[in-house]
Structures are given as structure tokens and as C-alpha cells.
Amino acid sequence: MESNGISEQKIVTGDFGYILQDVPHLTDYIPDLPTYSNPLQDNPAYSVVKQYFVHVDDSVPEKIVVHKDSPRGIHFRRAGPRQKIYFEPDEVRACIVTCGGLCPGLNTVIREIVYSLYHMYGVTRVLGIDGGYRGFYARNTIPLTPKVVNDIHKRGGTILGTSRGGHDTSKIVHSIQDRGINQVYIIGGDGTQKGASVIFEEVRRRGLKVVVAGIPKTIDNDIPVIDRSFGFDTAVEEAQRAINAAHVEAESVENGIGLVKLMGRYSGFIAMYATLASRDVDCCLIPESPFYLDGKGGLYEYIEKQLKENGHMVIVIAEGAGQELLSESMQQDASGNKLLQDVGLWISQGIKDYFSKQKKMTINLKYIDPTYMIRAVPGNASDNVYCTLLAQSVVHGAMAGYTGYTSGLVNGRQTYIPFYRINEKQHKVVITDRMWARLLSSTNQPSFISNKEVFEDRKEHISGEKKNEETQLLDDENCADVVPEN
Ligand SMILES: Nc1ncnc2c1ncn2[C@@H]1O[C@H](COP(=O)(O)OP(=O)(O)OP(=O)(O)O)[C@@H](O)[C@H]1O
Ligand SMILES: O=P(O)(O)OC[C@H]1O[C@](O)(CO)[C@@H](O)[C@@H]1O
Ligand SMILES: [Mg+2]
């Protein structure tokens, strides 16, 4: 099961092209582990539920839009409680760590992992790792009980603290061993899940009975495979307040322009969904859709047209949009992520200069940058429910001995996804997809794509040069094949 120190993918095939991309299990490398009955069968809340335990063969398809002769395709293991578990409650020493940027709902996930362990499985030893990955070896731990975490879901941020950088695999796994930890719950974004995968490989190499499980977190919604990440809904909702303010300001003055910059380093989902939700936005600019300023079909021409027709306009720009137009200089954060130039300030100045110098026209531009306000808030109701299901699912999987997985929602069902699927791509807005077309038709902005480019793209689709395009099931295709260099 091992090549080059990296465990091989577990693939199960079945009839009619069925493929299960399975997750590792402790018994893959520690044979003859004892099993125990799941205490949930005696829990009055659950014992009345018909078929509470998930059938061992239950799986969830990755693609639900199919043609009549499509193969059954890729599936993931369905999450949920199993009849047999691989840990006695007394034996469990769990830990939870949060890494990367903040995201609404982090505290809810922490709370619900603690509650699930205590109240569903009778586990009483849960530690919080202080301050992200480096906290494993550089900081103290925080004992977590239901009492400690009782009302943390009402607060934004993470009670455990977080950080970027500082992933030292060897030191982290030493610390896990030293503390006798046997379940590691890792909450974080794309970088964090890569880190979790490396920890899993090292744990496995050392032959430890330690589950390593991830919970995907990112307001950018840039993690592939899953329907959406927790906190995204809240961030989009919060962004409405900035867009509303921009609209009120813009329509109150002559030639008013409200410009809102939203987060989204490589993926423009927040900007796209905030625009679709608002209906007041006349132009949305995202990293995936290159744009240009001057000349026919450019941004300035469109702004001028909007001002002439409506007297005001609202522009939403994702922080990663148009970076190629700004300076080449590139700095990185502690995790190696690209530190972006402020495209909002840059474009504000550009618009002001264009109208005052070239058009001799007075405009009134208000720039709103809500930045951290959309992610430092607590999760909304829908995200809180989502976080609860994610937390319960990840705990059920760990108690059942699965490891090396990320818990995630796929087509509305909780699943266990192997790390390699979470880490192989970056979820991005595909501008030739229907969702972006819906946005363009709602804002009426130019697509900034020339007819020639669209024609070339179509030609490639028809000739099959573009991967997977024969089926034209475009709604499932919004992933970049290659993760961009940080
Ligand atoms: N390829 C990698 N291998 C091991 N660890 C990594 C890797 N990439 C990132 N990490 C670690 O994961 C942690 C979080 O990474 P990062 O700062 O990129 O945030 P993230 O999880 O992607 O969340 P966000 O959505 O906020 O960007 C950091 O401690 C970083 O050192
Ligand atoms: O300033 P920080 O905490 O490094 O994070 C900023 C980044 O984190 C995110 O919120 C999530 O990756 C991005 O949208 C943003 O660029
Ligand atoms: Mg990231």
C-alpha cells in the first residue's frame, strides 16, 4: 500500500463504471485492531431512529447530472456513525487545531466536535492546540470540555487562535506522540489540508494508531469537490452590507460610483455570489476573468455608459482580480501565499484619473473595503447547522477508524473525501460556465472576452481538446486543473 513513502489511493470498482475513491482506515496499516459496539445504539436520542447507522456500502456520487448511458462514475464514502468503532471512549485523546485565516463558524465546529465526542461517544479528553500548526510544538494546549465551549458559537474567530506558516511535520507528529493524542481534528483551508495530508503520511509511516481528519474551512470557497465551504454563506451575507452602503452612497450623488473590494485571493466566488444576491451591482470583477480598462469594450467605456444612462453605478471587485495589471513585485505570507497589491485603491485612482483628465467629467467615487469584517463574524444560522453536521460527521469517521480524510458535503450529503482529492485542484469560477453567464446577464457588464477567444474555446470543446468536455456537464467543471504557484 505504499510507494515513495506516500500511501496508495484506495479505489474500489463496481458494476457499470462504479468507482469508490475510498479513504484510508487504521486497519490498512495496523492489522487486528479490536472493535467495539457504538455507544450510540444505547443513546435514547438516536436508538429510535430507524437505520441510524450508515451501511458499510453507502456511497455518494460525485456527479449527479448524468446522461442515460453515463458510467456510474466516482463516489465517496458516505459519512455517519458506524455500528462498530475502533476506539474505546476511555482510550481517546483528541485534539483540535485551527489554521489559516479566520472564517465564520470556526467556533461552532470546535464546539460541536467537543460535544459530539463527549455526548455521543463518552470521550472526556479533548485538547485544543493553541495558535495553529506551530502550537503543537511551541505553545500550551487548552483543555476543552462542553462547559468551556458552551457558547463559543456566538463569537467570531477561533477560541484556539490560528496562524500561517510553522508547519514542521516531524515536530508536530512528535508532539502528537508525546501527548498520547490518537485523534487529530484539523480545521483549515487548502494549505491546512495539505499540511494534514503530510501529517497523516508521517503518522502512518510511524505505524501510530492516530486518526488524522480534516474539516475544510475557507471563506474563499476555493476547496474542490465539496458543495461549498462553511462560512461562505455568512461572508456573502455580510458583504451585502458593504454593497448596500455603496449603492446608497452612489445613487445619492451625481455620477456616483460605489466601489466595493471583497476577499477572494484566487477564486472570485464571494464577489460573484454577493453580486448575484445584491442585484444592485453593475459590474463584478474577479481573478478568473481578466479585464482591461481602456478602449472599446473596456471597463472605463462601460462605466461612462452606465453613468450616462443611470447616473450612478456599483462595482464589486475581488481582491485577486486584475493583479496582472498591477506591479510585478511579489511578496509572500508565512504560508507562501501571494501577498496581493491593493487592486481597490489602484482601480479607484485609475477611474478618477480617467474621468477627470481624459473626459473632464466630475465623478463621485466612494471606495468601501470591508476586508476582515466579512470573515470575523460568527456563522449565520445556515452555516451553524452546516458546521454541526460537519463536526458530527468527522467525529463519526474518526471513531470508526477512518483516517486521512476530509469531511465534506457532496451533493447535499456528508462524505469522507481522501486528502489527495481535496489537495489536487483549486475550486475556481469557470467563466465559460452557466453561473458566470447568469451573473453577466444580471449585471449587463461586458464579458471582457473577445469573440475570437469564445470561438477558439468552443472549437476546443467540440474537438474534445478540453478535458471532460464531451459530456458538457459544465456545472461540475468549475475547478482549475493545476493549483497555481503561491
Ligand atoms: N504544502 C503544504 N504542506 C504542509 N503544510 C502546509 C502546506 N501549505 C500550507 N501549509 C500549512 O498550513 C497552514 C495554513 O496554510 P495557509 O496559511 O495557506 O491557510 P489555509 O489553510 O489555506 O487557509 P486560508 O483559506 O485562510 O488561506 C500553515 O500553517 C501552513 O504552514
Ligand atoms: O490577512 P490574512 O489573515 O493573511 O488573510 C487574508 C486572506 O485570507 C482569506 O480570507 C482566505 O484565504 C483570503 O480571502 C485573504 O486574501
Ligand atoms: Mg489558502
CSV table of N, CA, C and O in Angstrom, one decimal, residues 87-161:
chain,number,residue,atom,x,y,z
A,87,PHE,N,-12.3,2.7,18.7
A,87,PHE,CA,-11.7,3.3,19.9
A,87,PHE,C,-12.7,3.0,21.1
A,87,PHE,O,-13.9,3.2,20.9
A,88,GLU,N,-12.2,2.7,22.2
A,88,GLU,CA,-13.0,2.7,23.4
A,88,GLU,C,-13.0,4.2,23.9
A,88,GLU,O,-11.9,4.8,23.8
A,89,PRO,N,-14.1,4.7,24.4
A,89,PRO,CA,-14.2,6.1,24.8
A,89,PRO,C,-13.1,6.5,25.7
A,89,PRO,O,-12.5,7.6,25.6
A,90,ASP,N,-12.8,5.6,26.6
A,90,ASP,CA,-11.7,6.0,27.6
A,90,ASP,C,-10.3,6.1,27.0
A,90,ASP,O,-9.5,6.8,27.6
A,91,GLU,N,-10.2,5.5,25.9
A,91,GLU,CA,-8.9,5.4,25.3
A,91,GLU,C,-8.6,6.7,24.4
A,91,GLU,O,-7.4,7.0,24.2
A,92,VAL,N,-9.7,7.4,24.1
A,92,VAL,CA,-9.5,8.5,23.1
A,92,VAL,C,-8.9,9.8,23.8
A,92,VAL,O,-9.3,10.2,24.9
A,93,ARG,N,-7.8,10.3,23.1
A,93,ARG,CA,-7.3,11.6,23.5
A,93,ARG,C,-7.3,12.4,22.2
A,93,ARG,O,-6.5,12.2,21.3
A,94,ALA,N,-8.3,13.3,22.1
A,94,ALA,CA,-8.5,14.0,20.8
A,94,ALA,C,-7.8,15.4,20.9
A,94,ALA,O,-7.7,15.9,22.0
A,95,CYS,N,-7.5,15.9,19.8
A,95,CYS,CA,-7.1,17.4,19.8
A,95,CYS,C,-7.7,18.1,18.6
A,95,CYS,O,-8.0,17.4,17.6
A,96,ILE,N,-7.8,19.4,18.7
A,96,ILE,CA,-8.4,20.2,17.6
A,96,ILE,C,-7.5,21.3,17.4
A,96,ILE,O,-7.0,22.0,18.3
A,97,VAL,N,-7.2,21.6,16.1
A,97,VAL,CA,-6.4,22.8,15.7
A,97,VAL,C,-7.0,23.5,14.6
A,97,VAL,O,-7.7,23.0,13.8
A,98,THR,N,-6.9,24.9,14.7
A,98,THR,CA,-7.4,25.7,13.6
A,98,THR,C,-6.3,26.5,12.9
A,98,THR,O,-5.4,27.0,13.6
A,99,CYS,N,-6.2,26.4,11.6
A,99,CYS,CA,-5.1,27.1,10.9
A,99,CYS,C,-5.6,28.0,9.8
A,99,CYS,O,-6.7,27.8,9.3
A,100,GLY,N,-4.7,28.9,9.3
A,100,GLY,CA,-5.0,29.8,8.2
A,100,GLY,C,-5.8,30.9,8.7
A,100,GLY,O,-5.8,31.3,9.8
A,101,GLY,N,-6.5,31.6,7.7
A,101,GLY,CA,-7.3,32.8,8.0
A,101,GLY,C,-8.6,32.5,8.8
A,101,GLY,O,-9.0,31.3,8.8
A,102,LEU,N,-9.2,33.5,9.4
A,102,LEU,CA,-10.5,33.3,10.1
A,102,LEU,C,-11.6,33.0,9.1
A,102,LEU,O,-11.5,33.3,7.9
A,103,CYS,N,-12.7,32.4,9.7
A,103,CYS,CA,-13.8,32.1,8.9
A,103,CYS,C,-15.0,31.9,9.8
A,103,CYS,O,-14.9,31.3,10.9
A,104,PRO,N,-16.2,32.5,9.4
A,104,PRO,CA,-17.3,32.4,10.3
A,104,PRO,C,-17.7,30.9,10.5
A,104,PRO,O,-17.7,30.1,9.5
A,105,GLY,N,-17.9,30.5,11.7
A,105,GLY,CA,-18.3,29.1,12.0
A,105,GLY,C,-17.2,28.3,12.6
A,105,GLY,O,-17.5,27.2,13.0
A,106,LEU,N,-16.0,28.8,12.7
A,106,LEU,CA,-14.9,28.1,13.3
A,106,LEU,C,-15.2,27.6,14.7
A,106,LEU,O,-15.0,26.4,15.0
A,107,ASN,N,-15.7,28.5,15.5
A,107,ASN,CA,-16.0,28.2,16.9
A,107,ASN,C,-17.2,27.2,17.0
A,107,ASN,O,-17.2,26.3,17.9
A,108,THR,N,-18.1,27.2,16.0
A,108,THR,CA,-19.2,26.2,16.0
A,108,THR,C,-18.6,24.9,15.7
A,108,THR,O,-19.0,23.9,16.4
A,109,VAL,N,-17.7,24.7,14.8
A,109,VAL,CA,-17.1,23.4,14.5
A,109,VAL,C,-16.4,22.9,15.7
A,109,VAL,O,-16.5,21.7,16.1
A,110,ILE,N,-15.6,23.8,16.4
A,110,ILE,CA,-14.9,23.4,17.6
A,110,ILE,C,-15.9,22.9,18.6
A,110,ILE,O,-15.7,21.8,19.2
A,111,ARG,N,-16.9,23.7,18.9
A,111,ARG,CA,-17.9,23.3,19.9
A,111,ARG,C,-18.5,22.0,19.6
A,111,ARG,O,-18.6,21.1,20.5
A,112,GLU,N,-18.9,21.8,18.3
A,112,GLU,CA,-19.7,20.6,18.0
A,112,GLU,C,-18.8,19.3,18.0
A,112,GLU,O,-19.2,18.2,18.2
A,113,ILE,N,-17.5,19.5,17.7
A,113,ILE,CA,-16.6,18.3,17.8
A,113,ILE,C,-16.5,17.9,19.3
A,113,ILE,O,-16.6,16.7,19.6
A,114,VAL,N,-16.3,18.9,20.2
A,114,VAL,CA,-16.3,18.6,21.6
A,114,VAL,C,-17.6,17.9,22.1
A,114,VAL,O,-17.6,16.9,22.7
A,115,TYR,N,-18.7,18.5,21.7
A,115,TYR,CA,-20.0,18.0,22.1
A,115,TYR,C,-20.2,16.6,21.5
A,115,TYR,O,-20.7,15.7,22.2
A,116,SER,N,-19.8,16.3,20.3
A,116,SER,CA,-20.0,15.0,19.7
A,116,SER,C,-19.2,14.0,20.4
A,116,SER,O,-19.7,12.9,20.7
A,117,LEU,N,-17.9,14.3,20.7
A,117,LEU,CA,-17.1,13.4,21.4
A,117,LEU,C,-17.6,13.1,22.8
A,117,LEU,O,-17.7,11.9,23.2
A,118,TYR,N,-18.0,14.1,23.5
A,118,TYR,CA,-18.5,13.9,24.9
A,118,TYR,C,-19.8,13.2,24.9
A,118,TYR,O,-20.0,12.2,25.6
A,119,HIS,N,-20.8,13.8,24.2
A,119,HIS,CA,-22.1,13.3,24.4
A,119,HIS,C,-22.6,12.2,23.5
A,119,HIS,O,-23.5,11.4,23.9
A,120,MET,N,-21.9,12.0,22.4
A,120,MET,CA,-22.3,10.8,21.6
A,120,MET,C,-21.4,9.6,21.9
A,120,MET,O,-21.9,8.5,21.9
A,121,TYR,N,-20.1,9.9,22.2
A,121,TYR,CA,-19.2,8.7,22.4
A,121,TYR,C,-18.7,8.6,23.8
A,121,TYR,O,-17.9,7.7,24.1
A,122,GLY,N,-19.0,9.5,24.7
A,122,GLY,CA,-18.5,9.4,26.1
A,122,GLY,C,-17.0,9.7,26.2
A,122,GLY,O,-16.4,9.3,27.2
A,123,VAL,N,-16.4,10.4,25.2
A,123,VAL,CA,-15.0,10.8,25.3
A,123,VAL,C,-14.8,12.0,26.2
A,123,VAL,O,-15.6,12.9,26.2
A,124,THR,N,-13.8,12.0,27.1
A,124,THR,CA,-13.7,13.1,28.0
A,124,THR,C,-12.4,13.8,27.9
A,124,THR,O,-12.1,14.7,28.7
A,125,ARG,N,-11.5,13.4,27.0
A,125,ARG,CA,-10.2,14.0,26.9
A,125,ARG,C,-10.0,14.7,25.5
A,125,ARG,O,-9.7,14.0,24.6
A,126,VAL,N,-10.3,16.0,25.5
A,126,VAL,CA,-10.2,16.7,24.3
A,126,VAL,C,-9.3,18.0,24.5
A,126,VAL,O,-9.5,18.7,25.4
A,127,LEU,N,-8.3,18.1,23.7
A,127,LEU,CA,-7.3,19.3,23.8
A,127,LEU,C,-7.5,20.2,22.7
A,127,LEU,O,-7.6,19.8,21.5
A,128,GLY,N,-7.4,21.5,23.0
A,128,GLY,CA,-7.3,22.5,21.9
A,128,GLY,C,-5.8,22.8,21.7
A,128,GLY,O,-5.1,23.0,22.7
A,129,ILE,N,-5.3,22.9,20.4
A,129,ILE,CA,-4.0,23.3,20.2
A,129,ILE,C,-4.0,24.8,19.9
A,129,ILE,O,-4.7,25.3,19.1
A,130,ASP,N,-3.1,25.5,20.7
A,130,ASP,CA,-3.1,26.9,20.7
A,130,ASP,C,-2.4,27.5,19.5
A,130,ASP,O,-1.2,27.2,19.3
A,131,GLY,N,-3.1,28.3,18.6
A,131,GLY,CA,-2.3,29.0,17.6
A,131,GLY,C,-1.9,28.3,16.3
A,131,GLY,O,-0.8,28.5,15.9
A,132,GLY,N,-2.7,27.4,15.8
A,132,GLY,CA,-2.4,26.7,14.5
A,132,GLY,C,-1.3,25.6,14.7
A,132,GLY,O,-1.0,25.2,15.8
A,133,TYR,N,-0.7,25.2,13.5
A,133,TYR,CA,0.2,24.1,13.5
A,133,TYR,C,1.4,24.3,14.4
A,133,TYR,O,1.8,23.3,15.1
A,134,ARG,N,1.9,25.5,14.5
A,134,ARG,CA,3.1,25.7,15.3
A,134,ARG,C,2.8,25.5,16.8
A,134,ARG,O,3.7,25.2,17.6
A,135,GLY,N,1.5,25.6,17.1
A,135,GLY,CA,1.1,25.4,18.5
A,135,GLY,C,1.3,24.0,19.0
A,135,GLY,O,1.5,23.8,20.2
A,136,PHE,N,1.4,23.0,18.1
A,136,PHE,CA,1.7,21.7,18.5
A,136,PHE,C,3.0,21.6,19.3
A,136,PHE,O,3.2,20.8,20.2
A,137,TYR,N,4.0,22.4,18.8
A,137,TYR,CA,5.3,22.2,19.4
A,137,TYR,C,5.8,23.5,20.1
A,137,TYR,O,6.8,23.5,20.8
A,138,ALA,N,5.1,24.6,19.9
A,138,ALA,CA,5.6,25.9,20.5
A,138,ALA,C,4.7,26.5,21.6
A,138,ALA,O,5.0,27.5,22.1
A,139,ARG,N,3.5,25.9,21.8
A,139,ARG,CA,2.6,26.5,22.7
A,139,ARG,C,1.9,25.5,23.6
A,139,ARG,O,2.1,24.3,23.4
A,140,ASN,N,1.2,26.0,24.6
A,140,ASN,CA,0.5,25.1,25.5
A,140,ASN,C,-0.8,24.7,24.9
A,140,ASN,O,-1.3,25.3,24.0
A,141,THR,N,-1.4,23.6,25.5
A,141,THR,CA,-2.7,23.2,25.0
A,141,THR,C,-3.8,23.7,25.9
A,141,THR,O,-3.5,24.1,27.0
A,142,ILE,N,-5.0,23.7,25.3
A,142,ILE,CA,-6.2,24.2,26.1
A,142,ILE,C,-7.2,23.0,26.3
A,142,ILE,O,-7.7,22.5,25.3
A,143,PRO,N,-7.4,22.6,27.6
A,143,PRO,CA,-8.4,21.5,27.7
A,143,PRO,C,-9.8,22.0,27.3
A,143,PRO,O,-10.2,23.1,27.6
A,144,LEU,N,-10.5,21.2,26.5
A,144,LEU,CA,-11.8,21.6,26.0
A,144,LEU,C,-12.9,20.6,26.6
A,144,LEU,O,-12.8,19.4,26.4
A,145,THR,N,-13.9,21.2,27.2
A,145,THR,CA,-15.0,20.5,27.8
A,145,THR,C,-16.3,21.1,27.2
A,145,THR,O,-16.2,22.3,26.8
A,146,PRO,N,-17.4,20.4,27.3
A,146,PRO,CA,-18.7,21.1,26.9
A,146,PRO,C,-18.9,22.4,27.6
A,146,PRO,O,-19.4,23.4,27.0
A,147,LYS,N,-18.5,22.5,28.9
A,147,LYS,CA,-18.7,23.8,29.6
A,147,LYS,C,-17.8,24.9,29.0
A,147,LYS,O,-18.3,26.0,28.8
A,148,VAL,N,-16.6,24.6,28.7
A,148,VAL,CA,-15.7,25.6,28.1
A,148,VAL,C,-16.2,26.1,26.8
A,148,VAL,O,-16.1,27.3,26.5
A,149,VAL,N,-16.7,25.2,26.0
A,149,VAL,CA,-17.1,25.6,24.6
A,149,VAL,C,-18.6,26.0,24.5
A,149,VAL,O,-19.1,26.2,23.4
A,150,ASN,N,-19.3,25.9,25.6
A,150,ASN,CA,-20.8,26.0,25.5
A,150,ASN,C,-21.3,27.1,24.6
A,150,ASN,O,-22.2,26.9,23.8
A,151,ASP,N,-20.8,28.4,24.8
A,151,ASP,CA,-21.4,29.4,24.0
A,151,ASP,C,-20.5,30.1,23.0
A,151,ASP,O,-20.7,31.2,22.6
A,152,ILE,N,-19.4,29.4,22.6
A,152,ILE,CA,-18.4,30.0,21.7
A,152,ILE,C,-19.0,30.2,20.3
A,152,ILE,O,-18.4,31.0,19.6
A,153,HIS,N,-20.0,29.4,19.9
A,153,HIS,CA,-20.5,29.6,18.6
A,153,HIS,C,-21.1,31.0,18.3
A,153,HIS,O,-21.4,31.3,17.2
A,154,LYS,N,-21.3,31.7,19.4
A,154,LYS,CA,-21.9,33.1,19.2
A,154,LYS,C,-20.8,34.1,18.9
A,154,LYS,O,-21.1,35.3,18.7
A,155,ARG,N,-19.6,33.6,19.0
A,155,ARG,CA,-18.5,34.6,18.8
A,155,ARG,C,-17.8,34.3,17.4
A,155,ARG,O,-17.6,33.2,17.0
A,156,GLY,N,-17.3,35.4,16.8
A,156,GLY,CA,-16.5,35.2,15.6
A,156,GLY,C,-15.1,34.7,16.0
A,156,GLY,O,-14.7,34.6,17.1
A,157,GLY,N,-14.3,34.4,15.0
A,157,GLY,CA,-12.9,33.9,15.2
A,157,GLY,C,-12.8,32.5,15.7
A,157,GLY,O,-13.7,31.7,15.4
A,158,THR,N,-11.7,32.2,16.3
A,158,THR,CA,-11.5,30.8,16.9
A,158,THR,C,-10.9,31.0,18.3
A,158,THR,O,-9.9,31.7,18.5
A,159,ILE,N,-11.6,30.3,19.2
A,159,ILE,CA,-11.0,30.4,20.6
A,159,ILE,C,-9.7,29.8,20.7
A,159,ILE,O,-8.9,30.0,21.7
A,160,LEU,N,-9.3,29.0,19.7
A,160,LEU,CA,-7.9,28.3,19.8
A,160,LEU,C,-6.8,29.2,19.2
A,160,LEU,O,-5.6,28.9,19.3
A,161,GLY,N,-7.2,30.3,18.5
A,161,GLY,CA,-6.2,31.1,17.8
A,161,GLY,C,-5.8,30.3,16.5
A,161,GLY,O,-6.0,29.1,16.4
